Rosetta silent file (secondary structure, phi, psi, omega in degrees, C-alpha in Angstrom):
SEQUENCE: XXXXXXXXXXXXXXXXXXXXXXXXXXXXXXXXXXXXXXXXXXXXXXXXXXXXXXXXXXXXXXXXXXXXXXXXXXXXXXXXXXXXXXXXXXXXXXXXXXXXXXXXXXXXXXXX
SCORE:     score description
SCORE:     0.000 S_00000001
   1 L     0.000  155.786 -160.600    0.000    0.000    0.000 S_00000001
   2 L   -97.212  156.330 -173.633    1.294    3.280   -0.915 S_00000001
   3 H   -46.140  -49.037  161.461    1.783    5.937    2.397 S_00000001
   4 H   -57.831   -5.463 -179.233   -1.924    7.362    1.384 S_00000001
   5 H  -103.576   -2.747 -176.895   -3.461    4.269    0.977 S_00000001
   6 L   -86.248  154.191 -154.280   -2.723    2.943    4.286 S_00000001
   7 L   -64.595 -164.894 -167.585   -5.261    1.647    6.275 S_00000001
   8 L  -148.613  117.142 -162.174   -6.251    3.425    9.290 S_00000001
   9 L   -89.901   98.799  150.815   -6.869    1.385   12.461 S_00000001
  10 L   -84.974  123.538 -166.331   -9.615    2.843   14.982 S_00000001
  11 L   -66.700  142.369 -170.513   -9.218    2.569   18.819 S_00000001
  12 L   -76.466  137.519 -163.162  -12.671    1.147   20.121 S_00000001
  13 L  -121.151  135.858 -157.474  -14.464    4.397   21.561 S_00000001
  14 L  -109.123   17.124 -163.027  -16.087    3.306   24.883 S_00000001
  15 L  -127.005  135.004  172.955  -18.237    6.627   24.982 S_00000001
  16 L  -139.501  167.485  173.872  -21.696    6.783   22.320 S_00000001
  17 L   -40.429  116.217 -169.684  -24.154    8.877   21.521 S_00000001
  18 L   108.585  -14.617 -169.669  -26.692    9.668   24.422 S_00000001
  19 L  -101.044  156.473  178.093  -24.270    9.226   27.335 S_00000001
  20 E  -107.925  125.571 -156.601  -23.697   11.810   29.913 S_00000001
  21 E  -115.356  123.911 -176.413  -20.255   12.981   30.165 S_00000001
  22 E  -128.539  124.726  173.796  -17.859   15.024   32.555 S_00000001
  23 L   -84.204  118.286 -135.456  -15.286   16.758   31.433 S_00000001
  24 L   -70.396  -45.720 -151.448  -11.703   15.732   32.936 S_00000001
  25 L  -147.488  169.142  172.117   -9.390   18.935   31.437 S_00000001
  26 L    89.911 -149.087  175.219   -8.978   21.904   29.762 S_00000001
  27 L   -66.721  -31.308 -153.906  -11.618   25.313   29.707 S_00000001
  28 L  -128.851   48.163 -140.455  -14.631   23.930   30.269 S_00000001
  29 L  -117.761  139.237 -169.002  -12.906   20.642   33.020 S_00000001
  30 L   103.797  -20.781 -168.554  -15.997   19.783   35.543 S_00000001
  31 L   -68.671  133.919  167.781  -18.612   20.456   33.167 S_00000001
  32 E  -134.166  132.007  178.985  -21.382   17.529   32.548 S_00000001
  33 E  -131.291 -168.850 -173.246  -23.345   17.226   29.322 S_00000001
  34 E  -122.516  128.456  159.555  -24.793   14.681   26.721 S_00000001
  35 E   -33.530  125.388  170.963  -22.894   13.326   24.014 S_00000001
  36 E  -100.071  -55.779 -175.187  -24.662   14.797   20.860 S_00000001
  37 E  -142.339  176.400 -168.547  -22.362   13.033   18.160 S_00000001
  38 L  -148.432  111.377 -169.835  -19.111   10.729   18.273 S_00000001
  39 L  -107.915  119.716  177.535  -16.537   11.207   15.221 S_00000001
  40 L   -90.257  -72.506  161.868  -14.403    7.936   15.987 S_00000001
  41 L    -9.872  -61.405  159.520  -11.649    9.199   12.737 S_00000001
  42 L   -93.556   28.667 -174.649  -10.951   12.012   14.725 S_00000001
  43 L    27.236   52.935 -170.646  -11.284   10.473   18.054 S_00000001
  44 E  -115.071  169.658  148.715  -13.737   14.037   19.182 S_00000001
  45 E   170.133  151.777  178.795  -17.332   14.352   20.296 S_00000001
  46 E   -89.215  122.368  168.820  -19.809   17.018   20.638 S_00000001
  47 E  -107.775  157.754 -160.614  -21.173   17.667   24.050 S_00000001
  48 L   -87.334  125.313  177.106  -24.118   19.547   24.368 S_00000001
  49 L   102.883  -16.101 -172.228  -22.890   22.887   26.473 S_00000001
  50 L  -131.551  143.795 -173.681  -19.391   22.428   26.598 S_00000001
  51 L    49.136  101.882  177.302  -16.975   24.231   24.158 S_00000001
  52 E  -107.389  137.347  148.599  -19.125   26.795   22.334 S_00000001
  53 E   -95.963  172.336  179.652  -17.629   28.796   19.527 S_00000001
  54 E  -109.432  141.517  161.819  -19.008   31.885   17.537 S_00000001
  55 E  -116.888  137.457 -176.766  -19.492   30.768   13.784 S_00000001
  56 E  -113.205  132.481  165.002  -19.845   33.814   11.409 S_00000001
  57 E  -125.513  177.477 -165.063  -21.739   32.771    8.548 S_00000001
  58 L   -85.587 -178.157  161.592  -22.906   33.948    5.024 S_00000001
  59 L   -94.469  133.277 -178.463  -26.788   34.570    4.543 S_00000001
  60 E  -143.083  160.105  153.954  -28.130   31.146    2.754 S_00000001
  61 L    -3.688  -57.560 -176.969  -31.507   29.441    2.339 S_00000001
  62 L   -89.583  -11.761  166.642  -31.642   28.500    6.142 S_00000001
  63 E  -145.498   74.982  179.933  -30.637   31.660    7.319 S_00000001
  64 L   -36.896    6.111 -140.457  -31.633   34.546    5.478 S_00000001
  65 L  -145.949  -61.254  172.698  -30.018   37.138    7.511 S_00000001
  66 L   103.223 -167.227  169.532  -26.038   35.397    8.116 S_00000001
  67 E   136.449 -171.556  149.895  -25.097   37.014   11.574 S_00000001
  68 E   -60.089   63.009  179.600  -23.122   35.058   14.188 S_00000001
  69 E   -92.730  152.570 -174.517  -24.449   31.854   15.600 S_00000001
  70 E  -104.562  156.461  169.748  -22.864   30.216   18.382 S_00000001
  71 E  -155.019 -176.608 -168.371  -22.397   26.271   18.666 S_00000001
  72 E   -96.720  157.277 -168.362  -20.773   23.461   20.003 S_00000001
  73 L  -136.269  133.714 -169.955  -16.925   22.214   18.565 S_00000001
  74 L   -59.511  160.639 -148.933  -15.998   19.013   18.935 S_00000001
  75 E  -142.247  111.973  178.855  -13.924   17.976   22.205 S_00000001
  76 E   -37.741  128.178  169.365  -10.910   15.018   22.343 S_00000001
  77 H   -71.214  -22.644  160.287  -12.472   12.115   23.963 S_00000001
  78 H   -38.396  -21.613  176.391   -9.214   11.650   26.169 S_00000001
  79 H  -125.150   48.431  147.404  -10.652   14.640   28.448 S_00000001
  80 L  -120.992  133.097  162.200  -14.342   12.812   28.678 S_00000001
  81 E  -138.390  136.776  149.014  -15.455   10.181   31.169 S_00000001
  82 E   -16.558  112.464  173.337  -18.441    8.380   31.148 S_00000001
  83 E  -116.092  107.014  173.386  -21.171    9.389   34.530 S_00000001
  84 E  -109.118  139.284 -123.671  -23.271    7.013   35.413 S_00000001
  85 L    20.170  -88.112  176.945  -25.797    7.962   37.809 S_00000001
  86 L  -113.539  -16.986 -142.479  -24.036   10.999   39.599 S_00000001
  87 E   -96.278  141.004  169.642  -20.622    9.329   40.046 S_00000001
  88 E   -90.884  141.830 -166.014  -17.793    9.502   37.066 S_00000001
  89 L  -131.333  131.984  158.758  -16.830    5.806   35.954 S_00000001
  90 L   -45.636  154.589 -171.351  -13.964    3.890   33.778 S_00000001
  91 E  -121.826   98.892  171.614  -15.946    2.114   30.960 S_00000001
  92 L   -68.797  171.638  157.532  -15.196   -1.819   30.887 S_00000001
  93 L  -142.290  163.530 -170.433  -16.456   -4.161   28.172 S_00000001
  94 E  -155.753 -178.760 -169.809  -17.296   -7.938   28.961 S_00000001
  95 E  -133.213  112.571  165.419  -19.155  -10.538   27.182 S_00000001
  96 E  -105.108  125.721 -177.797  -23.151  -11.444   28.809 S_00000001
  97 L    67.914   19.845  175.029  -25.326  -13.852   27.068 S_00000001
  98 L    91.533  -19.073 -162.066  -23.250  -14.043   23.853 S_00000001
  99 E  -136.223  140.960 -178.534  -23.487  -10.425   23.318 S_00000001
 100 E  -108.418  126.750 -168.991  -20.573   -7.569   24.754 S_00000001
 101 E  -117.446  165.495 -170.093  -21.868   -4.948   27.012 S_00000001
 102 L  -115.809  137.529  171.608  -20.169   -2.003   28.496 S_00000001
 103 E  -118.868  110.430  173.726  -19.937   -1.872   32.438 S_00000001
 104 E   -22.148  111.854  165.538  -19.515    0.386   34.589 S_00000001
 105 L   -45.854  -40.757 -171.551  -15.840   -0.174   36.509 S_00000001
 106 L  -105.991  -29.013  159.162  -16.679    1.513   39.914 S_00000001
 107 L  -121.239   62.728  154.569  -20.014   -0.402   40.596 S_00000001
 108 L    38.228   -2.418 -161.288  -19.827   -3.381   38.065 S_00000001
 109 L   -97.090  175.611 -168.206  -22.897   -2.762   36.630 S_00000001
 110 E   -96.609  155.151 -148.435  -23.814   -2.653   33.170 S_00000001
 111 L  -127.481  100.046 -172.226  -24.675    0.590   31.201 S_00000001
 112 L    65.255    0.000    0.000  -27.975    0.437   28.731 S_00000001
């Protein structure tokens, strides 16, 4: 394979879409929101509430007017961990019934 063709190996991302999330470091490090999306290529995700930027945009179809909207910019998952119930948790994975479920570390239990 040629250097541009080579494949590209993605580390298993123990965090998905829907989970509530506290953030370890950085600007915004204490903050807890919900996963909105999970780009596994760039190893990111958007939580709702935590690193808002200003976007300046043109006027288009969907926004007649342009102006300044603010949103959220994706965030390294290395400074997210996984809260289940109030408590921040390590995210195991194990295999029940044939099928592999992700479990909570600090009380064993299993998470959806």
């Amino acid at each position: 394979m040629k250097n541009n063709q080579q494949k590209r190996f993605l580390p298993k991302i123990k965090i998905k879409k829907g989970d509530k999330v506290k953030v370890l470091s950085g600007d915004y490090k204490g903050k807890i929101g919900v996963v909105l999306e999970v780009m596994p290529a760039e190893n990111k995700a958007l939580v709702e509430g935590v690193r808002i930027v200003s976007r300046h945009t043109k006027p288009n179809a969907k926004n007649t007017q342009g102006g300044i909207i603010k949103q959220e910019a994706p965030i390294h998952i290395s400074n997210l961990m996984l809260v289940v119930g109030n408590t921040p948790t390590r995210v195991g994975r194990r295999e029940e019934n044939g099928k592999i479920v992700r479990y909570s570390k600090k009380t064993q239990e299993v998470i959806k």
